[in-house]
Amino acid sequence: MHDHQGLGPAAGTTPGRGRGARAAVAATVLSLPASAAVCLLRPGDLVATTLAYLVPVVLAVALAAVAVRRVPAHRRRPWCWLLAALVLYLAGELLFAAVALTGGESWPTPADAVYLAAYVPVTLGLLGLDRRRGGGHHRGNLLDASIVTLSAAVLFGVFVVLPAATDTAQPALARLVSTAYPVADVVWVYLLARMVTGPGARTTAFWLLAAGTAATLVADVGNNLLQLVEGTLTTPVWMNLLWQSFYVLYALAACSDSAPRLSEKKPADSARGLTAPRLVALAVAAVLPSAVLVGLAVTGARTPTAWLAAGSVLLVGLVVARIWDLLQQVRSQAVQLAALARTDPLTGAANRRTWDHELSRACAASARSGEGLYVALLDLDRFKSFNDTRGHQAGDELLKAATAAWSESLGTDGFLARWGGEEFAVLLGSADEAGTLRRVDALRAVVPHGQTCSVGLARWDGAEEPAAVLRRADEALYAAKTGGRDRLVTAPELHPRPAQPAAGPAPRGSGAAR
């Protein structure tokens, strides 16, 4: 039984490493139609058709063996597993050819043991590539792959595995091998679904890998259907061509220049969302067992309906889990969007919209409690010159570093926001005017990278509009900038208060230039 249903990866492009490499790739690719032509023209010649089948396989494995060595060492392990699988499959092909040419009629053959053993390294290789691409960290993609796989598992189980396992006319070993192949195919369905739904770049190597996997699956399913419907062991030319394509596409994947990038881990946001084609595929996979069950009931066909019903129930559970995961994603994104709407994307400080809200809220709270409220505007001195001489990247770094330094200096009871450009706004609630002046003036001392800042400070009088106290702070900031920069200027009181017995505030214009 020629049933080497290995699901190998194939993703590659023609390598541009000289004429020898291009000639090897061309010979491998052209051997496919040549092999098919021999099989079509001489269908009764067992030796010719067997050798014609083996030529593309041998060429592909040899090409892959050379190509895998060119993959960088730190990304080579998954490809080594896949190469090991190819070598095992080739060994199985040679054993099967020897059995066929010597007239062996018994099944299973020694080749089947080698074919089944090759599933292990090819699974490790595909899982290794998927893990390095970050596929194991996306719950939605894993659920999508599970839905497709469970649908396939139910149908394979009912129509292939159960009939083969319960066929008492076959020896126990034959039944075991007959059930092992479709079970392994279900694993490959899961691996292919994970690869297609997972994150990572859709390079030429990726698509050839998916195509090689799909070619093997189509050949395997077609082989199973032929055995169920016709009960024949004869393999048609198109099926052999698909299996040969697996080897060739796998070899192209290994020798592709994009093969190393296939195992690069991508950021979380590179995971494909629930697109329309994916939604259609998931819907078909979810309803397929139920639709088959309905069709069998209408036609009156006898089949293990309990298995189909159980599979349908499990699929409903997976679909519900997927919907729940989508709801969690929506909630998480809503929180992130809300945070983005409140913060400055560069510095992480509150933005102007949030500042307006906090200023109004703080004024209302101060009016109720009677506690003093201070508004300060900070402006980095000569920021345009800093940008022009050091570059905009350095300017961005200065803004972020200043934000971090000011936030640490203010502590938890101060509120910092980016007012715009290189200007920042500060809110402080305190009954200690002298202490507040010292805290605000201390912000000048922590400006990073040897730069300076000017500060304008105003005390809310308890009655004016929030915009009015901000305007007075801006006027004080203008006075600090025109007065020589690197200093703090306090706005005059609108309603002067009685002098305090304690030490008075720092004089207007305090803070000599550093």
Short mmCIF file of C-alpha atoms in Angstrom, two decimals, residues 15-474:
data_model
loop_
_atom_site.label_atom_id
_atom_site.label_comp_id
_atom_site.label_asym_id
_atom_site.label_seq_id
_atom_site.Cartn_x
_atom_site.Cartn_y
_atom_site.Cartn_z
CA PRO A 15 17.83 30.46 -4.22
CA GLY A 16 20.08 32.92 -5.93
CA ARG A 17 23.37 31.28 -5.00
CA GLY A 18 24.95 30.67 -8.38
CA ARG A 19 24.27 28.73 -11.52
CA GLY A 20 24.80 25.37 -9.85
CA ALA A 21 22.08 26.02 -7.28
CA ARG A 22 19.66 27.33 -9.90
CA ALA A 23 20.34 24.32 -12.11
CA ALA A 24 19.68 21.94 -9.22
CA VAL A 25 16.39 23.65 -8.43
CA ALA A 26 15.34 23.66 -12.08
CA ALA A 27 16.18 19.97 -12.47
CA THR A 28 14.19 19.10 -9.36
CA VAL A 29 11.14 21.08 -10.46
CA LEU A 30 11.20 19.82 -14.07
CA SER A 31 11.48 16.24 -12.89
CA LEU A 32 7.84 16.40 -11.74
CA PRO A 33 6.21 16.74 -15.19
CA ALA A 34 8.79 14.36 -16.65
CA SER A 35 7.86 11.74 -14.07
CA ALA A 36 4.15 12.22 -14.72
CA ALA A 37 4.73 11.88 -18.48
CA VAL A 38 6.54 8.57 -18.06
CA CYS A 39 3.77 7.22 -15.82
CA LEU A 40 1.08 8.27 -18.31
CA LEU A 41 2.88 6.99 -21.38
CA ARG A 42 4.02 3.66 -19.90
CA PRO A 43 1.43 2.78 -17.24
CA GLY A 44 2.11 -0.96 -17.44
CA ASP A 45 5.89 -0.74 -17.06
CA LEU A 46 6.41 -1.21 -13.32
CA VAL A 47 10.17 -0.60 -13.44
CA ALA A 48 9.86 2.60 -15.50
CA THR A 49 7.03 4.06 -13.41
CA THR A 50 8.75 3.19 -10.14
CA LEU A 51 12.02 4.79 -11.19
CA ALA A 52 10.16 7.81 -12.62
CA TYR A 53 8.43 8.29 -9.27
CA LEU A 54 11.70 8.05 -7.32
CA VAL A 55 13.71 10.54 -9.39
CA PRO A 56 11.97 13.75 -8.14
CA VAL A 57 11.98 12.38 -4.60
CA VAL A 58 15.72 11.69 -4.59
CA LEU A 59 16.53 15.04 -6.21
CA ALA A 60 14.36 16.93 -3.72
CA VAL A 61 15.86 15.23 -0.67
CA ALA A 62 19.38 15.89 -1.95
CA LEU A 63 18.53 19.53 -2.60
CA ALA A 64 17.02 19.91 0.87
CA ALA A 65 20.07 18.29 2.51
CA VAL A 66 22.35 20.90 0.94
CA ALA A 67 19.96 23.79 1.59
CA VAL A 68 19.36 23.12 5.28
CA ARG A 69 23.07 23.58 5.95
CA ARG A 70 22.75 27.15 4.67
CA VAL A 71 20.11 28.10 7.22
CA PRO A 72 21.74 30.05 10.10
CA ALA A 73 22.65 27.74 12.98
CA HIS A 74 20.41 29.47 15.52
CA ARG A 75 17.37 28.92 13.28
CA ARG A 76 18.27 25.56 11.81
CA ARG A 77 16.79 23.09 14.31
CA PRO A 78 13.21 22.92 12.90
CA TRP A 79 14.63 22.51 9.42
CA CYS A 80 16.90 19.69 10.61
CA TRP A 81 13.83 17.87 11.95
CA LEU A 82 12.09 18.33 8.63
CA LEU A 83 15.15 17.10 6.75
CA ALA A 84 15.22 14.03 9.00
CA ALA A 85 11.59 13.42 8.07
CA LEU A 86 12.41 13.70 4.37
CA VAL A 87 15.22 11.20 4.71
CA LEU A 88 12.90 8.76 6.49
CA TYR A 89 10.24 9.21 3.82
CA LEU A 90 12.84 8.54 1.14
CA ALA A 91 13.87 5.38 2.96
CA GLY A 92 10.23 4.35 3.00
CA GLU A 93 9.90 5.05 -0.71
CA LEU A 94 12.92 2.89 -1.47
CA LEU A 95 11.60 0.05 0.68
CA PHE A 96 8.19 0.29 -0.95
CA ALA A 97 9.78 0.28 -4.42
CA ALA A 98 11.82 -2.81 -3.52
CA VAL A 99 8.68 -4.60 -2.33
CA ALA A 100 6.77 -3.63 -5.47
CA LEU A 101 9.55 -4.67 -7.86
CA THR A 102 10.07 -8.04 -6.14
CA GLY A 103 6.37 -8.82 -6.31
CA GLY A 104 5.57 -8.55 -2.61
CA GLU A 105 1.83 -8.63 -2.03
CA SER A 106 1.54 -8.54 1.76
CA TRP A 107 0.38 -5.45 3.54
CA PRO A 108 1.46 -3.66 5.64
CA THR A 109 5.02 -3.60 4.38
CA PRO A 110 8.23 -2.57 6.18
CA ALA A 111 7.90 0.71 4.34
CA ASP A 112 4.79 1.59 6.35
CA ALA A 113 6.73 1.43 9.59
CA VAL A 114 9.25 3.92 8.16
CA TYR A 115 6.49 6.20 6.81
CA LEU A 116 4.78 6.30 10.20
CA ALA A 117 8.08 6.92 12.00
CA ALA A 118 8.67 9.95 9.77
CA TYR A 119 5.60 11.63 11.22
CA VAL A 120 7.52 12.28 14.44
CA PRO A 121 10.32 14.51 13.08
CA VAL A 122 8.05 16.31 10.65
CA THR A 123 5.68 17.14 13.51
CA LEU A 124 8.56 18.38 15.63
CA GLY A 125 9.78 20.51 12.74
CA LEU A 126 6.42 22.13 12.05
CA LEU A 127 5.74 22.72 15.72
CA GLY A 128 9.20 24.20 16.10
CA LEU A 129 8.61 26.66 13.27
CA ASP A 130 5.19 27.59 14.63
CA ARG A 131 6.53 28.11 18.15
CA ARG A 132 9.38 30.32 16.94
CA ARG A 133 6.91 32.40 14.96
CA GLY A 134 4.96 32.97 18.19
CA GLY A 135 2.00 30.79 17.22
CA GLY A 136 1.65 29.27 20.69
CA HIS A 137 0.88 32.64 22.28
CA HIS A 138 -2.31 33.49 20.40
CA ARG A 139 -5.31 31.84 22.00
CA GLY A 140 -7.71 32.86 19.24
CA ASN A 141 -5.54 31.25 16.55
CA LEU A 142 -5.23 28.07 18.60
CA LEU A 143 -9.02 27.92 18.99
CA ASP A 144 -9.48 28.44 15.25
CA ALA A 145 -7.06 25.62 14.51
CA SER A 146 -8.83 23.41 17.06
CA ILE A 147 -12.23 24.00 15.45
CA VAL A 148 -10.95 23.00 12.00
CA THR A 149 -9.09 20.01 13.42
CA LEU A 150 -12.01 18.72 15.46
CA SER A 151 -14.29 18.91 12.43
CA ALA A 152 -11.78 16.89 10.41
CA ALA A 153 -11.22 14.47 13.29
CA VAL A 154 -14.94 13.72 13.58
CA LEU A 155 -15.31 12.97 9.88
CA PHE A 156 -12.06 10.99 9.67
CA GLY A 157 -13.01 9.07 12.78
CA VAL A 158 -16.49 8.13 11.62
CA PHE A 159 -15.78 7.34 7.97
CA VAL A 160 -12.16 6.10 8.03
CA VAL A 161 -10.86 5.18 11.46
CA LEU A 162 -13.88 3.31 12.83
CA PRO A 163 -14.50 1.21 9.66
CA ALA A 164 -10.82 0.27 9.50
CA ALA A 165 -10.58 -0.50 13.21
CA THR A 166 -13.69 -2.68 13.20
CA ASP A 167 -12.90 -4.58 9.97
CA THR A 168 -12.45 -8.04 11.46
CA ALA A 169 -11.59 -9.45 8.03
CA GLN A 170 -8.20 -7.74 8.32
CA PRO A 171 -5.39 -8.87 10.63
CA ALA A 172 -4.79 -6.83 13.76
CA LEU A 173 -1.59 -5.31 12.38
CA ALA A 174 -3.30 -4.25 9.17
CA ARG A 175 -6.11 -2.62 11.14
CA LEU A 176 -3.60 -0.80 13.33
CA VAL A 177 -1.71 0.62 10.35
CA SER A 178 -4.96 1.50 8.54
CA THR A 179 -6.11 3.58 11.50
CA ALA A 180 -2.70 5.10 12.20
CA TYR A 181 -2.50 6.96 8.88
CA PRO A 182 -5.79 8.92 9.17
CA VAL A 183 -5.11 9.67 12.84
CA ALA A 184 -1.74 11.14 11.83
CA ASP A 185 -3.45 13.11 9.07
CA VAL A 186 -5.67 14.76 11.68
CA VAL A 187 -2.50 15.93 13.44
CA TRP A 188 -1.30 17.45 10.17
CA VAL A 189 -4.62 19.21 9.73
CA TYR A 190 -4.03 20.83 13.11
CA LEU A 191 -0.46 21.80 12.23
CA LEU A 192 -1.53 23.27 8.89
CA ALA A 193 -4.39 25.17 10.53
CA ARG A 194 -2.04 26.56 13.19
CA MET A 195 0.41 27.65 10.55
CA VAL A 196 -2.22 29.40 8.41
CA THR A 197 -4.04 31.10 11.30
CA GLY A 198 -0.95 31.99 13.31
CA PRO A 199 1.22 35.11 13.27
CA GLY A 200 4.28 35.76 11.16
CA ALA A 201 5.09 37.08 7.73
CA ARG A 202 3.36 35.51 4.72
CA THR A 203 6.51 35.10 2.66
CA THR A 204 6.96 32.99 -0.45
CA ALA A 205 8.52 30.36 1.78
CA PHE A 206 5.44 30.33 3.96
CA TRP A 207 3.03 29.82 1.08
CA LEU A 208 5.11 27.06 -0.49
CA LEU A 209 5.23 25.38 2.91
CA ALA A 210 1.45 25.57 3.15
CA ALA A 211 1.08 24.32 -0.42
CA GLY A 212 3.30 21.31 0.22
CA THR A 213 1.33 20.47 3.35
CA ALA A 214 -1.98 20.83 1.52
CA ALA A 215 -0.76 18.67 -1.37
CA THR A 216 0.07 15.83 1.01
CA LEU A 217 -3.28 16.09 2.76
CA VAL A 218 -5.22 16.06 -0.50
CA ALA A 219 -3.30 12.98 -1.64
CA ASP A 220 -3.91 11.23 1.69
CA VAL A 221 -7.62 12.00 1.72
CA GLY A 222 -7.94 10.93 -1.91
CA ASN A 223 -6.13 7.68 -1.13
CA ASN A 224 -8.49 6.95 1.76
CA LEU A 225 -11.56 7.71 -0.34
CA LEU A 226 -10.37 5.42 -3.13
CA GLN A 227 -9.90 2.57 -0.69
CA LEU A 228 -13.34 3.15 0.88
CA VAL A 229 -15.25 3.56 -2.38
CA GLU A 230 -13.39 1.24 -4.75
CA GLY A 231 -11.38 -0.92 -2.38
CA THR A 232 -8.38 -0.61 -4.67
CA LEU A 233 -4.71 -0.23 -3.83
CA THR A 234 -3.82 1.23 -7.23
CA THR A 235 -2.41 4.74 -6.95
CA PRO A 236 -3.40 7.15 -9.77
CA VAL A 237 -0.81 9.39 -11.37
CA TRP A 238 -2.28 12.61 -9.94
CA MET A 239 -1.98 11.25 -6.40
CA ASN A 240 1.67 10.30 -6.91
CA LEU A 241 2.26 13.76 -8.35
CA LEU A 242 0.89 15.35 -5.18
CA TRP A 243 3.15 13.23 -2.99
CA GLN A 244 6.12 14.09 -5.18
CA SER A 245 5.16 17.76 -4.93
CA PHE A 246 5.47 17.47 -1.16
CA TYR A 247 9.15 16.59 -1.49
CA VAL A 248 9.87 19.24 -4.09
CA LEU A 249 8.06 22.05 -2.28
CA TYR A 250 9.75 21.05 0.96
CA ALA A 251 13.15 21.24 -0.74
CA LEU A 252 12.34 24.66 -2.21
CA ALA A 253 11.39 25.81 1.26
CA ALA A 254 14.71 24.74 2.70
CA CYS A 255 16.80 26.37 -0.04
CA SER A 256 14.77 29.57 -0.05
CA ASP A 257 16.39 32.82 1.01
CA SER A 258 13.28 33.43 3.13
CA ALA A 259 13.60 30.12 5.01
CA PRO A 260 15.46 31.68 7.97
CA ARG A 261 12.83 34.42 8.31
CA LEU A 262 10.11 31.80 8.50
CA SER A 263 11.14 31.01 12.07
CA GLU A 264 11.32 34.64 13.22
CA LYS A 265 9.05 35.53 16.10
CA LYS A 266 6.67 38.28 15.21
CA PRO A 267 5.02 40.83 17.53
CA ALA A 268 1.67 40.01 19.03
CA ASP A 269 -0.22 42.39 16.77
CA SER A 270 0.95 40.49 13.70
CA ALA A 271 -1.53 37.69 14.39
CA ARG A 272 -4.22 37.54 11.75
CA GLY A 273 -7.62 38.64 12.98
CA LEU A 274 -10.99 37.04 12.32
CA THR A 275 -11.16 37.97 8.64
CA ALA A 276 -14.09 37.18 6.38
CA PRO A 277 -12.40 34.16 4.70
CA ARG A 278 -11.41 32.76 8.09
CA LEU A 279 -14.92 33.28 9.43
CA VAL A 280 -16.36 31.39 6.45
CA ALA A 281 -13.87 28.54 6.93
CA LEU A 282 -14.67 28.30 10.63
CA ALA A 283 -18.41 28.34 9.94
CA VAL A 284 -18.08 25.51 7.42
CA ALA A 285 -15.89 23.48 9.79
CA ALA A 286 -18.29 24.04 12.69
CA VAL A 287 -21.44 22.95 10.83
CA LEU A 288 -19.94 20.20 8.66
CA PRO A 289 -20.39 17.26 11.11
CA SER A 290 -23.95 18.39 11.87
CA ALA A 291 -24.72 18.75 8.16
CA VAL A 292 -23.38 15.26 7.50
CA LEU A 293 -25.46 13.94 10.37
CA VAL A 294 -28.61 15.54 8.90
CA GLY A 295 -27.79 14.14 5.46
CA LEU A 296 -27.36 10.64 6.83
CA ALA A 297 -30.64 10.90 8.72
CA VAL A 298 -32.49 12.01 5.56
CA THR A 299 -31.02 9.25 3.43
CA GLY A 300 -31.48 6.63 6.12
CA ALA A 301 -27.85 5.56 5.94
CA ARG A 302 -26.50 3.61 8.88
CA THR A 303 -23.50 5.19 10.54
CA PRO A 304 -22.26 5.88 14.09
CA THR A 305 -24.44 8.95 14.54
CA ALA A 306 -23.46 9.19 18.22
CA TRP A 307 -19.90 10.10 17.21
CA LEU A 308 -21.11 12.78 14.83
CA ALA A 309 -23.45 14.17 17.47
CA ALA A 310 -20.73 14.19 20.12
CA GLY A 311 -18.36 15.93 17.74
CA SER A 312 -21.00 18.54 16.95
CA VAL A 313 -21.48 19.27 20.66
CA LEU A 314 -17.74 19.66 21.18
CA LEU A 315 -17.56 22.02 18.20
CA VAL A 316 -20.30 24.16 19.72
CA GLY A 317 -18.19 24.36 22.87
CA LEU A 318 -15.14 25.47 20.90
CA VAL A 319 -17.18 28.07 19.02
CA VAL A 320 -18.48 29.45 22.34
CA ALA A 321 -14.90 29.58 23.63
CA ARG A 322 -13.87 31.46 20.49
CA ILE A 323 -16.69 33.98 20.95
CA TRP A 324 -15.66 34.46 24.58
CA ASP A 325 -12.05 35.02 23.47
CA LEU A 326 -13.24 37.64 20.97
CA LEU A 327 -15.21 39.41 23.71
CA GLN A 328 -12.12 39.44 25.90
CA GLN A 329 -10.11 40.92 23.03
CA VAL A 330 -12.73 43.61 22.49
CA ARG A 331 -12.70 44.51 26.17
CA SER A 332 -8.92 44.62 26.27
CA GLN A 333 -8.79 46.79 23.16
CA ALA A 334 -11.43 49.10 24.63
CA VAL A 335 -9.26 49.57 27.72
CA GLN A 336 -6.21 50.22 25.56
CA LEU A 337 -8.09 52.71 23.40
CA ALA A 338 -9.36 54.49 26.49
CA ALA A 339 -5.80 54.70 27.81
CA LEU A 340 -4.54 56.01 24.45
CA ALA A 341 -7.25 58.65 24.46
CA ARG A 342 -6.04 59.89 27.86
CA THR A 343 -2.26 59.77 27.38
CA ASP A 344 0.39 61.28 25.17
CA PRO A 345 1.75 58.51 22.90
CA LEU A 346 5.38 59.69 23.09
CA THR A 347 5.92 60.42 26.76
CA GLY A 348 3.15 58.39 28.38
CA ALA A 349 2.05 61.47 30.37
CA ALA A 350 -1.55 62.62 30.41
CA ASN A 351 -2.54 64.51 27.27
CA ARG A 352 -4.23 67.90 26.96
CA ARG A 353 -7.72 66.44 26.92
CA THR A 354 -7.07 64.66 30.20
CA TRP A 355 -5.46 67.79 31.62
CA ASP A 356 -8.58 69.87 30.94
CA HIS A 357 -10.69 67.29 32.72
CA GLU A 358 -8.33 67.01 35.70
CA LEU A 359 -8.01 70.79 36.06
CA SER A 360 -11.78 71.23 36.21
CA ARG A 361 -12.10 68.37 38.66
CA ALA A 362 -9.27 69.69 40.86
CA CYS A 363 -10.80 73.19 40.95
CA ALA A 364 -14.14 71.76 42.06
CA ALA A 365 -12.45 69.65 44.75
CA SER A 366 -10.42 72.63 45.97
CA ALA A 367 -13.56 74.77 46.20
CA ARG A 368 -15.18 72.15 48.43
CA SER A 369 -12.18 71.48 50.67
CA GLY A 370 -10.63 74.94 50.78
CA GLU A 371 -7.19 73.48 50.09
CA GLY A 372 -4.86 75.50 47.91
CA LEU A 373 -4.46 74.52 44.27
CA TYR A 374 -1.46 75.44 42.11
CA VAL A 375 -1.02 75.28 38.36
CA ALA A 376 2.44 75.30 36.78
CA LEU A 377 3.54 75.36 33.16
CA LEU A 378 7.01 74.03 32.29
CA ASP A 379 8.80 74.72 29.02
CA LEU A 380 12.11 73.16 27.99
CA ASP A 381 14.52 75.93 27.10
CA ARG A 382 15.89 76.16 23.56
CA PHE A 383 14.26 72.87 22.60
CA LYS A 384 14.18 73.73 18.88
CA SER A 385 17.94 74.31 18.93
CA PHE A 386 18.40 70.98 20.74
CA ASN A 387 16.37 69.25 18.04
CA ASP A 388 18.23 70.95 15.20
CA THR A 389 21.69 70.10 16.54
CA ARG A 390 21.09 66.60 17.89
CA GLY A 391 18.20 65.35 15.79
CA HIS A 392 14.52 64.70 16.40
CA GLN A 393 15.20 61.28 17.88
CA ALA A 394 17.33 62.91 20.58
CA GLY A 395 14.57 65.47 21.11
CA ASP A 396 12.03 62.70 21.65
CA GLU A 397 14.37 61.01 24.12
CA LEU A 398 14.74 64.31 26.02
CA LEU A 399 10.97 64.68 26.28
CA LYS A 400 10.56 61.14 27.59
CA ALA A 401 13.44 61.47 30.04
CA ALA A 402 12.15 64.82 31.33
CA THR A 403 8.68 63.34 31.79
CA ALA A 404 10.09 60.45 33.80
CA ALA A 405 12.24 62.77 35.96
CA TRP A 406 9.42 65.21 36.67
CA SER A 407 6.95 62.42 37.45
CA GLU A 408 9.38 60.92 39.96
CA SER A 409 10.05 64.31 41.55
CA LEU A 410 6.34 65.15 41.89
CA GLY A 411 5.40 61.81 43.40
CA THR A 412 1.88 60.45 43.59
CA ASP A 413 0.19 63.65 44.79
CA GLY A 414 1.22 65.72 41.76
CA PHE A 415 -0.35 65.55 38.29
CA LEU A 416 1.77 65.98 35.16
CA ALA A 417 0.47 66.36 31.61
CA ARG A 418 1.98 67.22 28.26
CA TRP A 419 0.46 70.53 27.28
CA GLY A 420 1.90 70.56 23.78
CA GLY A 421 5.28 70.34 22.07
CA GLU A 422 7.92 70.88 24.76
CA GLU A 423 5.45 72.39 27.25
CA PHE A 424 4.11 70.48 30.25
CA ALA A 425 1.50 71.32 32.88
CA VAL A 426 1.51 70.45 36.59
CA LEU A 427 -1.27 70.37 39.18
CA LEU A 428 -0.49 70.43 42.91
CA GLY A 429 -2.94 70.65 45.76
CA SER A 430 -1.42 71.90 49.01
CA ALA A 431 -1.99 74.31 51.90
CA ASP A 432 1.75 74.86 52.19
CA GLU A 433 2.53 77.58 49.68
CA ALA A 434 6.24 77.75 50.47
CA GLY A 435 6.59 73.98 50.24
CA THR A 436 4.74 73.96 46.92
CA LEU A 437 7.04 76.61 45.50
CA ARG A 438 10.07 74.56 46.53
CA ARG A 439 8.63 71.40 44.94
CA VAL A 440 7.87 73.17 41.67
CA ASP A 441 11.22 74.95 41.59
CA ALA A 442 12.94 71.60 42.21
CA LEU A 443 11.63 70.42 38.85
CA ARG A 444 14.18 72.67 37.15
CA ALA A 445 17.01 70.78 38.82
CA VAL A 446 16.08 67.37 37.42
CA VAL A 447 15.89 68.24 33.72
CA PRO A 448 18.10 65.58 32.03
CA HIS A 449 20.88 65.81 29.46
CA GLY A 450 22.19 69.12 30.90
CA GLN A 451 19.16 71.04 29.62
CA THR A 452 17.10 73.65 31.47
CA CYS A 453 13.46 74.64 31.72
CA SER A 454 11.41 77.72 32.58
CA VAL A 455 8.42 77.55 34.92
CA GLY A 456 5.33 79.72 35.34
CA LEU A 457 3.25 79.16 38.50
CA ALA A 458 -0.19 80.44 39.47
CA ARG A 459 -2.38 79.81 42.50
CA TRP A 460 -6.08 79.29 41.87
CA ASP A 461 -8.01 81.94 43.74
CA GLY A 462 -11.00 79.70 44.40
CA ALA A 463 -13.43 81.52 42.13
CA GLU A 464 -11.91 82.04 38.69
CA GLU A 465 -12.53 79.75 35.76
CA PRO A 466 -9.97 76.91 35.28
CA ALA A 467 -8.93 78.47 31.98
CA ALA A 468 -8.17 81.75 33.77
CA VAL A 469 -5.66 80.26 36.23
CA LEU A 470 -4.01 78.43 33.36
CA ARG A 471 -3.76 81.69 31.44
CA ARG A 472 -2.08 83.38 34.41
CA ALA A 473 0.42 80.51 34.65
CA ASP A 474 1.13 80.93 30.95
#
